[in-house]
Short mmCIF file of C-alpha atoms in Angstrom, two decimals:
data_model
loop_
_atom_site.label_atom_id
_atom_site.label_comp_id
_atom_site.label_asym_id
_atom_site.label_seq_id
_atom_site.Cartn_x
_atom_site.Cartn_y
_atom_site.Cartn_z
CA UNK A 421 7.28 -0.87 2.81
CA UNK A 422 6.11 2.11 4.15
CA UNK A 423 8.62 3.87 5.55
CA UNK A 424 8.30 6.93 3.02
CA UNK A 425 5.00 7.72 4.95
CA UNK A 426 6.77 7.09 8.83
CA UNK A 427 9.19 9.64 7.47
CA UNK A 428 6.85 12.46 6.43
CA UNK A 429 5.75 15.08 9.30
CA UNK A 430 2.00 15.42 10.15
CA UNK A 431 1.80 18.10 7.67
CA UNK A 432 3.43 15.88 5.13
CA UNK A 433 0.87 13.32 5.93
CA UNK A 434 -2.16 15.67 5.54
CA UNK A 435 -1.09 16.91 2.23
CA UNK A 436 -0.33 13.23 1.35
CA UNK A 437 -4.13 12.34 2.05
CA UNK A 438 -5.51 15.62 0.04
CA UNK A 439 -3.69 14.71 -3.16
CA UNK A 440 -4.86 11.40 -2.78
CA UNK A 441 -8.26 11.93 -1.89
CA UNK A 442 -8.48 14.77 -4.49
CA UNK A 443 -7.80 12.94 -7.45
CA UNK A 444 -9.78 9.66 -6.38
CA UNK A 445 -12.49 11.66 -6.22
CA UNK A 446 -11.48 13.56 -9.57
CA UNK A 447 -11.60 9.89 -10.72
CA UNK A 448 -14.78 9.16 -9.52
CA UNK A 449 -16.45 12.27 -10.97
CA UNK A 450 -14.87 11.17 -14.40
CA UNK A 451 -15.36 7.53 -14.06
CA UNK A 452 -19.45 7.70 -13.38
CA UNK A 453 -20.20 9.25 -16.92
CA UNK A 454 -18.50 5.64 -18.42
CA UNK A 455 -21.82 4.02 -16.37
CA UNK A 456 -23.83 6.65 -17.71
CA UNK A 457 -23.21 6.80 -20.91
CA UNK A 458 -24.98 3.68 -21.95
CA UNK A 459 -27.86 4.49 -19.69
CA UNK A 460 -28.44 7.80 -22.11
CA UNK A 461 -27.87 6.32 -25.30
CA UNK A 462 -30.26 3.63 -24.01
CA UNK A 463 -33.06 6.19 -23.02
CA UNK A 464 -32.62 7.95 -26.37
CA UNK A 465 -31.14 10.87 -24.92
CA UNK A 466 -27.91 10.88 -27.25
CA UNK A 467 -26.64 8.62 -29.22
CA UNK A 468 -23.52 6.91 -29.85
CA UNK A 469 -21.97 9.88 -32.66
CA UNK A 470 -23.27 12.28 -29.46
CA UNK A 471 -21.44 9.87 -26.79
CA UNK A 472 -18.02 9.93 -28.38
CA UNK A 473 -18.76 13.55 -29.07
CA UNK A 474 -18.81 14.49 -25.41
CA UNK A 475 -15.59 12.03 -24.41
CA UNK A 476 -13.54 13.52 -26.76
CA UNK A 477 -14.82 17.11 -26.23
CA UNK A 478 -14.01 16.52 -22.62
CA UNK A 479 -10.39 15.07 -22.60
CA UNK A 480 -9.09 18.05 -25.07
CA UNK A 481 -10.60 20.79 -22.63
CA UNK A 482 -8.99 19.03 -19.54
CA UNK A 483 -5.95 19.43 -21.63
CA UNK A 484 -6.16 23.46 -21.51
CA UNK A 485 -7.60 22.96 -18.07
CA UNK A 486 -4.04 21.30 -17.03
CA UNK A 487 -1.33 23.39 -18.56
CA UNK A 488 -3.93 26.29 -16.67
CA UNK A 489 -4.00 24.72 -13.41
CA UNK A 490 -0.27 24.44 -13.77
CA UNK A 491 0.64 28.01 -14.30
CA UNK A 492 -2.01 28.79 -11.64
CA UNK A 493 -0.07 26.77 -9.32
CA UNK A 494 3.22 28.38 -10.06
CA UNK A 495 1.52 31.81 -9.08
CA UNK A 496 -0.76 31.35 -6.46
CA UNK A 497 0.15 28.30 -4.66
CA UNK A 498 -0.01 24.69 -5.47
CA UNK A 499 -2.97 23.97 -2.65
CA UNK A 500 -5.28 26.93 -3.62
CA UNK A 501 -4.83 25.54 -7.07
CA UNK A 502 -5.96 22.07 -6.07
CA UNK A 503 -8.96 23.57 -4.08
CA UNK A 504 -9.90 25.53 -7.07
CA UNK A 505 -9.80 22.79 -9.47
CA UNK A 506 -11.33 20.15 -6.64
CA UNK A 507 -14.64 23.02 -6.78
CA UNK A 508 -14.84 23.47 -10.69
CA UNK A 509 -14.90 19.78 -11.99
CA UNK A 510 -17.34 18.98 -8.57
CA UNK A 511 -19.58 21.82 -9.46
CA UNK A 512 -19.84 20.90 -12.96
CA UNK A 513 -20.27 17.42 -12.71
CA UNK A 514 -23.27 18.47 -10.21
CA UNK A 515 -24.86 20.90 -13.12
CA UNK A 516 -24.57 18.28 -15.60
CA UNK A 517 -27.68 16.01 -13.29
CA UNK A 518 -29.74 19.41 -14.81
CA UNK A 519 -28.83 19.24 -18.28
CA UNK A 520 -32.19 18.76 -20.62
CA UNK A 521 -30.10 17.95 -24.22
CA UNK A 522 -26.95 17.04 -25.54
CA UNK A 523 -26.07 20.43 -26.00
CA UNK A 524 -25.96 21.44 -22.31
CA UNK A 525 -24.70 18.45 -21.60
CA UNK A 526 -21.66 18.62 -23.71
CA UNK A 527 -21.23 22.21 -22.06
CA UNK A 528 -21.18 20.89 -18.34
CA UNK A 529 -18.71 18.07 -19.32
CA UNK A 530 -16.71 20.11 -21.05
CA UNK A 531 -16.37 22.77 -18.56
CA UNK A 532 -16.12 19.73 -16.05
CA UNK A 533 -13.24 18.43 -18.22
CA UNK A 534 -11.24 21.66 -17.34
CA UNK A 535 -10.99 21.20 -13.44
CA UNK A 536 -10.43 16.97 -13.92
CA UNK A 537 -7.08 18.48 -16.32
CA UNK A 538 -6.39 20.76 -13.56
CA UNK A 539 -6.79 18.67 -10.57
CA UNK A 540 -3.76 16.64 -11.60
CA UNK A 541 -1.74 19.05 -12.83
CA UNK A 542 -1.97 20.87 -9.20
CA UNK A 543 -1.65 17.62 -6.92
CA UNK A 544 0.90 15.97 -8.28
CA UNK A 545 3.19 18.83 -8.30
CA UNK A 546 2.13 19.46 -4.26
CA UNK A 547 3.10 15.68 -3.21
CA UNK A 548 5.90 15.69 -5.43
CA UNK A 549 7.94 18.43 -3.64
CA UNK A 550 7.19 17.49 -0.10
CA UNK A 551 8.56 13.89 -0.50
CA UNK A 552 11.98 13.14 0.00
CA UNK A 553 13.82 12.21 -3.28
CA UNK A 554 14.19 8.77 -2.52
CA UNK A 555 10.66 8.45 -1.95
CA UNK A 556 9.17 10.43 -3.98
CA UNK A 557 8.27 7.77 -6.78
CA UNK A 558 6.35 5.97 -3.85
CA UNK A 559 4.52 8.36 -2.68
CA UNK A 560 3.48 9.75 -6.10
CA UNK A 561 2.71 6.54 -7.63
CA UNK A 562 0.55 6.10 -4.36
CA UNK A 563 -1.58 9.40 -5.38
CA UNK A 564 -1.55 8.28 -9.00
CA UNK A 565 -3.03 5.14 -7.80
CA UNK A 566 -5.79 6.31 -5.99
CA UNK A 567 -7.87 6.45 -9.25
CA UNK A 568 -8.45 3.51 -8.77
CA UNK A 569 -10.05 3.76 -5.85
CA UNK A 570 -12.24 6.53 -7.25
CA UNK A 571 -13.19 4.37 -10.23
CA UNK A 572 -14.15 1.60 -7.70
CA UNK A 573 -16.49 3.74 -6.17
CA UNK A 574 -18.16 5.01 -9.14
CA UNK A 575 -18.63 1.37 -9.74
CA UNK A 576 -20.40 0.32 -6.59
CA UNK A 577 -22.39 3.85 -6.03
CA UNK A 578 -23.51 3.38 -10.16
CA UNK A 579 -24.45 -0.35 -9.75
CA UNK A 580 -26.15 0.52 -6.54
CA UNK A 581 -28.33 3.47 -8.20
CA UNK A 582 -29.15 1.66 -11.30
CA UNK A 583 -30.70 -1.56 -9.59
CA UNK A 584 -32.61 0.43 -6.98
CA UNK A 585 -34.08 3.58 -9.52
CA UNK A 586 -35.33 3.89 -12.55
CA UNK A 587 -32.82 4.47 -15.15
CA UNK A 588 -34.43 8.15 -16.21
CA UNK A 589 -33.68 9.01 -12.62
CA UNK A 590 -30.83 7.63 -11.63
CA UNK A 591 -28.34 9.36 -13.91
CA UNK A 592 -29.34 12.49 -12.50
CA UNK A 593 -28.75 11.50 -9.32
CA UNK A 594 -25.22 9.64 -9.93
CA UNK A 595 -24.47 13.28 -11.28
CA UNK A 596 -25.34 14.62 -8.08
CA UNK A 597 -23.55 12.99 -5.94
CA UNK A 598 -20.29 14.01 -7.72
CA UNK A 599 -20.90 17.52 -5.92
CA UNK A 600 -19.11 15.82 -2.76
CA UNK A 601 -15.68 16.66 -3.41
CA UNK A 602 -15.96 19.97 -3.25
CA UNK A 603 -16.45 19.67 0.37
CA UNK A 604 -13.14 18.30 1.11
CA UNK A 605 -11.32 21.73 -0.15
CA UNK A 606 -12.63 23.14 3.32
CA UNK A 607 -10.29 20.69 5.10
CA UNK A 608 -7.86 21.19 2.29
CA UNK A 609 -7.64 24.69 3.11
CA UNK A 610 -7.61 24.34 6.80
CA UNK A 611 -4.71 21.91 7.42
CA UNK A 612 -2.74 21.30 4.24
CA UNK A 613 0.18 24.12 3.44
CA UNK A 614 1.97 25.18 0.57
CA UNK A 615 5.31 23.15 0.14
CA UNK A 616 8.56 24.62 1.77
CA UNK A 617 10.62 24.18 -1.45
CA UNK A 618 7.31 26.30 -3.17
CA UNK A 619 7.21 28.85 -0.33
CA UNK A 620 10.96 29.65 -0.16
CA UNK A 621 10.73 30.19 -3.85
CA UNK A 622 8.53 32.75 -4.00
CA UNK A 623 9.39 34.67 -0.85
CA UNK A 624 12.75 35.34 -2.61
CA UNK A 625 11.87 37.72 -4.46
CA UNK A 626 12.66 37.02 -7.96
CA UNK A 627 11.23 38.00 -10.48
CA UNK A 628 8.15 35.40 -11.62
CA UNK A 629 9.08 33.94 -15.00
CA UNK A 630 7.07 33.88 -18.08
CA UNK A 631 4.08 32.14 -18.97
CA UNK A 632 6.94 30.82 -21.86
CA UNK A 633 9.75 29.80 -19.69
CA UNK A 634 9.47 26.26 -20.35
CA UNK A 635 9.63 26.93 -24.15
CA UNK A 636 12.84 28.85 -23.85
CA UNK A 637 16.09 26.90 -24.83
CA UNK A 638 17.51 25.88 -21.25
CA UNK A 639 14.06 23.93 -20.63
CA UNK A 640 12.25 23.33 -24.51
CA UNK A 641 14.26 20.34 -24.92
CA UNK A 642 13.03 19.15 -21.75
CA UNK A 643 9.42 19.92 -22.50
CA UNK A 644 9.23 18.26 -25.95
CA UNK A 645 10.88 15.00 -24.16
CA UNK A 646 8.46 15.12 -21.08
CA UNK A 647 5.51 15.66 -23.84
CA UNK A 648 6.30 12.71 -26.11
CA UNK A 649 6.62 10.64 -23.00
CA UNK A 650 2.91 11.27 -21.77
CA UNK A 651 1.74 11.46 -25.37
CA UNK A 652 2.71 8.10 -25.63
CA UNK A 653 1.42 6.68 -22.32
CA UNK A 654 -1.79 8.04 -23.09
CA UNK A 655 -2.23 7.51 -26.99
CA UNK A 656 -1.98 3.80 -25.81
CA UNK A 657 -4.43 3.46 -22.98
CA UNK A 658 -7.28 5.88 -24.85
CA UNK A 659 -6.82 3.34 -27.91
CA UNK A 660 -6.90 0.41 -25.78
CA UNK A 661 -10.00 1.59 -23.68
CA UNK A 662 -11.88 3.23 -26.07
CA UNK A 663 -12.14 -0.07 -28.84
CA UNK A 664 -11.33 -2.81 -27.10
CA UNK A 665 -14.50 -3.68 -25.77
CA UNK A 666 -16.35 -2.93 -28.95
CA UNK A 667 -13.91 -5.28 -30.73
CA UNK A 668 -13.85 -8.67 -28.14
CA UNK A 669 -18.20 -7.71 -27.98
CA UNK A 670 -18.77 -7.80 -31.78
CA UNK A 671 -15.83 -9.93 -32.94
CA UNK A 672 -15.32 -12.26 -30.54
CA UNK A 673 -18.85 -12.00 -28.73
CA UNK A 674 -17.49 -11.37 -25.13
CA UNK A 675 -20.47 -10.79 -22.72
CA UNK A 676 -18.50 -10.75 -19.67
CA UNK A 677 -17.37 -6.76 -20.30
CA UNK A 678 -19.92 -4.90 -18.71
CA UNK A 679 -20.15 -6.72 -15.98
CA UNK A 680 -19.53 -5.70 -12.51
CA UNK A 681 -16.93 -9.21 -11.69
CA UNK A 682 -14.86 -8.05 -14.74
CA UNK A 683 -14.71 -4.33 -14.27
CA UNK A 684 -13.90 -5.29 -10.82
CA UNK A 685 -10.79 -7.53 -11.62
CA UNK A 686 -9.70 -4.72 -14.08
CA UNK A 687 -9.63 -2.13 -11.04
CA UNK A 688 -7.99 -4.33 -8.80
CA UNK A 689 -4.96 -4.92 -11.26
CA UNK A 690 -4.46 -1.19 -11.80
CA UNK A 691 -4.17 -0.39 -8.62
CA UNK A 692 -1.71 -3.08 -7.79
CA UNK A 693 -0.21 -1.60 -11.29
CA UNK A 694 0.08 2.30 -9.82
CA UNK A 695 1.15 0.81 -6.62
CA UNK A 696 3.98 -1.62 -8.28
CA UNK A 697 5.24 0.58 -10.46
CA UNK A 698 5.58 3.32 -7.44
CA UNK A 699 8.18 1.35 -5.99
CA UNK A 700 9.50 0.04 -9.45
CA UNK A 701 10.42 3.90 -10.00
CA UNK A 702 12.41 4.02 -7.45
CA UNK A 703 14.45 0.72 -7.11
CA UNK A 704 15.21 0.58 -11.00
CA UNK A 705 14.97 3.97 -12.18
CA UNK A 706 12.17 5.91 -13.86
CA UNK A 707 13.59 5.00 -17.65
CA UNK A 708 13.39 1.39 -16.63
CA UNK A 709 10.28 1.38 -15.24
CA UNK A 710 8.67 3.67 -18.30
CA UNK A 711 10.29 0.81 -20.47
CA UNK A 712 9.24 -2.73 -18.76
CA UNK A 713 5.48 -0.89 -18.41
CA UNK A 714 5.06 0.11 -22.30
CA UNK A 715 6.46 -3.20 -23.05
CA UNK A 716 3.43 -5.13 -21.00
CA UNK A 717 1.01 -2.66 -22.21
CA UNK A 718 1.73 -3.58 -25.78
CA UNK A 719 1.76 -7.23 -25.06
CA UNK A 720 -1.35 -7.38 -23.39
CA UNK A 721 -2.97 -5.76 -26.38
CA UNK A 722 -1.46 -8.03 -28.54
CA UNK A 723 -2.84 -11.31 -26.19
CA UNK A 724 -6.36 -9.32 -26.77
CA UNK A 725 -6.50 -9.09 -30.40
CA UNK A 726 -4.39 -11.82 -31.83
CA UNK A 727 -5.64 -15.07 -29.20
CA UNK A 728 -9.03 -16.18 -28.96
CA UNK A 729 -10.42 -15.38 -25.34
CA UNK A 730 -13.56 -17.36 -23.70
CA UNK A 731 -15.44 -15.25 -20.67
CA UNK A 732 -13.34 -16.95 -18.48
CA UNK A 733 -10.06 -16.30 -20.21
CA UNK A 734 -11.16 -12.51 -20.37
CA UNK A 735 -11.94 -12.41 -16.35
CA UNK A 736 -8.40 -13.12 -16.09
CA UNK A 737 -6.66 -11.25 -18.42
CA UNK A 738 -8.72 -8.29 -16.87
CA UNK A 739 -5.99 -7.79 -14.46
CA UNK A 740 -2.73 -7.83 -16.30
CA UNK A 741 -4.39 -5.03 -18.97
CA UNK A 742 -5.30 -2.82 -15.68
CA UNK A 743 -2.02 -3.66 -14.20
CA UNK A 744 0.13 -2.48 -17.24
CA UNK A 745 -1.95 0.00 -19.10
CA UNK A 746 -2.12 2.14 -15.61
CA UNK A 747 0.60 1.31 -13.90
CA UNK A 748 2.87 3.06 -16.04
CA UNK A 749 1.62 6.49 -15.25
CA UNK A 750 2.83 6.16 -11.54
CA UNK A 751 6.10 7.29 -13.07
CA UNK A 752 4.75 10.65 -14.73
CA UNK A 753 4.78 13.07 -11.58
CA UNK A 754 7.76 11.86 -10.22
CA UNK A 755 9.70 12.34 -13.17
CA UNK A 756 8.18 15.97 -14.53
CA UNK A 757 8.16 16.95 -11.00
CA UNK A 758 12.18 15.96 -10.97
CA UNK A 759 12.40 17.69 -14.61
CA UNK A 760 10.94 20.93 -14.26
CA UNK A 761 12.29 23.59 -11.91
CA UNK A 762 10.46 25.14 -8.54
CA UNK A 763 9.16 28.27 -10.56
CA UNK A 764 7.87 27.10 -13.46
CA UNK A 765 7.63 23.40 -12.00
CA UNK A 766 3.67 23.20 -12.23
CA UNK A 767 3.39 25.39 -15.83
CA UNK A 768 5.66 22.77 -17.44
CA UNK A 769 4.30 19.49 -15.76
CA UNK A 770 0.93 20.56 -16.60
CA UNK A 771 1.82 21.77 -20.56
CA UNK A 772 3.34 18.19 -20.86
CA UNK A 773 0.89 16.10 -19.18
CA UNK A 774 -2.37 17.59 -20.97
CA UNK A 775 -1.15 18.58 -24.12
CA UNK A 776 0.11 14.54 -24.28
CA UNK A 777 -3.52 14.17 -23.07
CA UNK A 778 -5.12 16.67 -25.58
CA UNK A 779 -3.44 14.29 -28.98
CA UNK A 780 -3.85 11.52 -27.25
CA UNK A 781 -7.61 12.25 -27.45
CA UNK A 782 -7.58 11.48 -31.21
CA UNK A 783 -5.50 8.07 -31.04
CA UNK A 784 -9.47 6.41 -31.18
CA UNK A 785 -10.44 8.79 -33.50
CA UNK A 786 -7.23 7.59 -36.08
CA UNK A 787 -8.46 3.83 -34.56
CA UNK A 788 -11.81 4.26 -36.32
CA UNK A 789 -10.69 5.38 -39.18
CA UNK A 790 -7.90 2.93 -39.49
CA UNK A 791 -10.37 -0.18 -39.19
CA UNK A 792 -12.44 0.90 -42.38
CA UNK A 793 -9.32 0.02 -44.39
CA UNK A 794 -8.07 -3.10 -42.46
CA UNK A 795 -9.75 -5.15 -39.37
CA UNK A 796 -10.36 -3.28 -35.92
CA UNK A 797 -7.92 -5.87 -33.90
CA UNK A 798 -5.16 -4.84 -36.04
CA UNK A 799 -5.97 -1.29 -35.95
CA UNK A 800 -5.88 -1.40 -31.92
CA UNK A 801 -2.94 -3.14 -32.24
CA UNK A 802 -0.92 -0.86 -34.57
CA UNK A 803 -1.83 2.63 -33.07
CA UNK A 804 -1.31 1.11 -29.35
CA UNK A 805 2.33 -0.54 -30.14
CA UNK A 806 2.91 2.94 -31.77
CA UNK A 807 1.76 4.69 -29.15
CA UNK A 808 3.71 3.00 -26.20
CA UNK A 809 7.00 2.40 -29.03
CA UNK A 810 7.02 6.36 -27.96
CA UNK A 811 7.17 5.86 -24.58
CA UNK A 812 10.27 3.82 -24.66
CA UNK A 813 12.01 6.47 -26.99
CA UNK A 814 11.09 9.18 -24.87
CA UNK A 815 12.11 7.55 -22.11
CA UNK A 816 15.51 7.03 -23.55
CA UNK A 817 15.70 10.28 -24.74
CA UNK A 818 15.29 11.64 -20.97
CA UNK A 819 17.69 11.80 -18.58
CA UNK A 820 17.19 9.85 -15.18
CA UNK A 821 16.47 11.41 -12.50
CA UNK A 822 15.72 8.98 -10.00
CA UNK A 823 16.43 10.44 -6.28
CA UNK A 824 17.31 13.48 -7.70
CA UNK A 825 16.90 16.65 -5.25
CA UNK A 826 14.54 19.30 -6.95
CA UNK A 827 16.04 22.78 -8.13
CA UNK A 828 15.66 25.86 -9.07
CA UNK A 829 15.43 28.29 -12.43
CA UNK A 830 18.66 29.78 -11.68
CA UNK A 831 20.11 26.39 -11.38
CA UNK A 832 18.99 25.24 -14.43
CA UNK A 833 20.04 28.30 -16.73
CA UNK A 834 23.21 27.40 -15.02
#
């Protein structure tokens, strides 16, 4: 089962374990404002207009922090890029414990938002092209999946602060705390290198393309494709996430959501989602896998909305909705990473990524609007079967390129 890892050289290893412990903590740094959030609107601090305000402002800026990060990465190196991003969305999420008013708090996230768009953009692109093609779903779905260990954390450390200190304290300090990753760059930076495949690149000489490469004919095909794809994956979780606890709260009176036990379950199944679909990747192929993921993701949803749910019901449906809804972005590096080539390999998978993230951000925003006119259930239901109806024609639209050895510009022109 783990033979991709046995394979890699201690190098391979270490860079392994930075890209996974830089975006788990990336998630964590995200996932603590979901446990704040209700702790300011409850202390009068913002309310729920400002709270959306701040989500939304923050997933569109990580969008122009990604496709950033990504041409960063193409210029100065994939790893100074991830210990770049790993000290901006740290930093901010740090300054944000200081803020006084929705206004400089919207500033910090916001800023924050641009290193969490980056962080991805720069890791995923480093583990991709150090793994061996055959592995390389594996391995990358293993990084994607580690997320979910950051969003565990953020769960524990956040239900630890809040039944120990007083609510007008504790926020600041949960903020705090998500100053810790920045430490890890200094190991980053010590015993992590830039990929071969990277370095022989750019000690050829070539010229360095253009910031526009990927929008040029041999590759804009291929970036509209890889766009749709995440736009898709995305649109669907933010419009699952974002209403479906409001909906199964008010309409169906669930109490069991903010609990601890059901968050809990709903880690646990995506992480066995990440880690399924890893190996899913590679034994069936990364159109496949896209495919039987948006397929579950829109069933689930359906399930949600259409079936009446008691607590207990809900406890257990908590896993197959993390299972699907995150397990099918274990396939996203792997495939832009297999897409895009060496030069302009980080520009493109970060345009396509984050600017799927950036429209994506509205999918809750069309949601609300949607459910003046007709009932919220069907609303979710609509945008998300839309949403992840994308995903499978993107997916057919792409080529597969399951074990496929990575290239270069010259070889794709050609």
């Amino acid at each position: 089962m783990f033979e991709w890892y046995r394979e890699l050289a201690p190098a391979g290893r270490r860079t392994f374990w930075a890209c996974f412990g830089g975006y788990a903590l990336d998630a964590f740094d995200v996932q603590i404002y979901s446990f704040i959030l209700p702790i300011l609107i409850g202390l009068k601090f913002i309310d729920a207009t400002e709270a959306g305000l701040l989500a939304t402002t923050t997933l569109v800026l990580s969008a122009f922090g990604g496709w950033f990060a990504g041409m960063l990465s193409d210029r100065v190196g994939r790893v100074r890029t991830l210990q770049i991003t790993v000290i901006w969305f740290a930093f901010f999420t740090f300054l944000s414990g200081f803020a006084q008013n929705f206004e400089q708090l919207m500033v910090t996230r916001g800023l924050m938002g641009l290193g969490f768009g980056g962080e991805w953009a720069a890791g995923s692109v480093l583990i991709g092209e150090v793994i061996a093609a055959r592995h390389r779903g594996k391995a990358v779905g293993f990084v994607q999946g580690s997320w979910s260990v950051g969003w565990a954390a953020a769960a524990l450390v956040a239900t630890l602060l809040f039944t120990t200190l007083d609510n007008s304290l504790g926020w600041r300090i949960l903020f705090f705390i998500g100053i810790a990753p920045a430490f890890v760059t200094f190991w980053i930076r010590r015993v992590v290198p830039e990929p071969e495949v990277f370095a022989t690149a750019k000690a050829s000489g070539a010229p360095k393309p253009s910031l526009v490469e990927i929008f040029r004919p041999a590759l804009l095909w291929t970036t509209i494709r890889a766009s749709l794809l995440a736009l898709g994956a995305q649109g669907g979780y933010y419009a699952i996430t974002t209403w479906l606890p409001r909906f199964l709260s008010a309409e169906r009176h669930i109490t069991i959501l903010d609990s601890l036990g059901y968050i809990s379950v709903v880690i646990a199944g995506s992480f066995t989602g990440y880690v399924t679909s890893a190996y899913l990747g590679d034994a069936i192929g990364r159109r496949t896998n896209f495919m039987l993921f948006a397929i579950g993701s829109a069933a689930i949803v359906l399930i949600y909305t259409q079936i009446s749910v008691s607590n207990e019901l809900m406890l257990v449906l908590g896993f197959p909705l993390g299972f699907f809804a995150s397990g099918i972005f274990s396939g996203m590096g792997p495939v832009m990473t297999e897409l895009f080539p060496t030069e302009v390999r980080g520009t493109g998978q970060g345009f396509c990524y984050n600017v799927g993230r950036g429209l994506a951000a509205f999918f809750p925003t069309l949601v609300g609007v949607a459910s003046a006119s007709m009932s919220l259930g069907i609303a979710i239901g609509m945008f998300a079967a839309a949403a992840y109806g994308l995903v499978i024609v993107a997916a057919l639209l792409l080529p597969e390129t399951q074990g496929q050895s990575l290239f270069s510009l010259a070889e794709a022109e050609g």
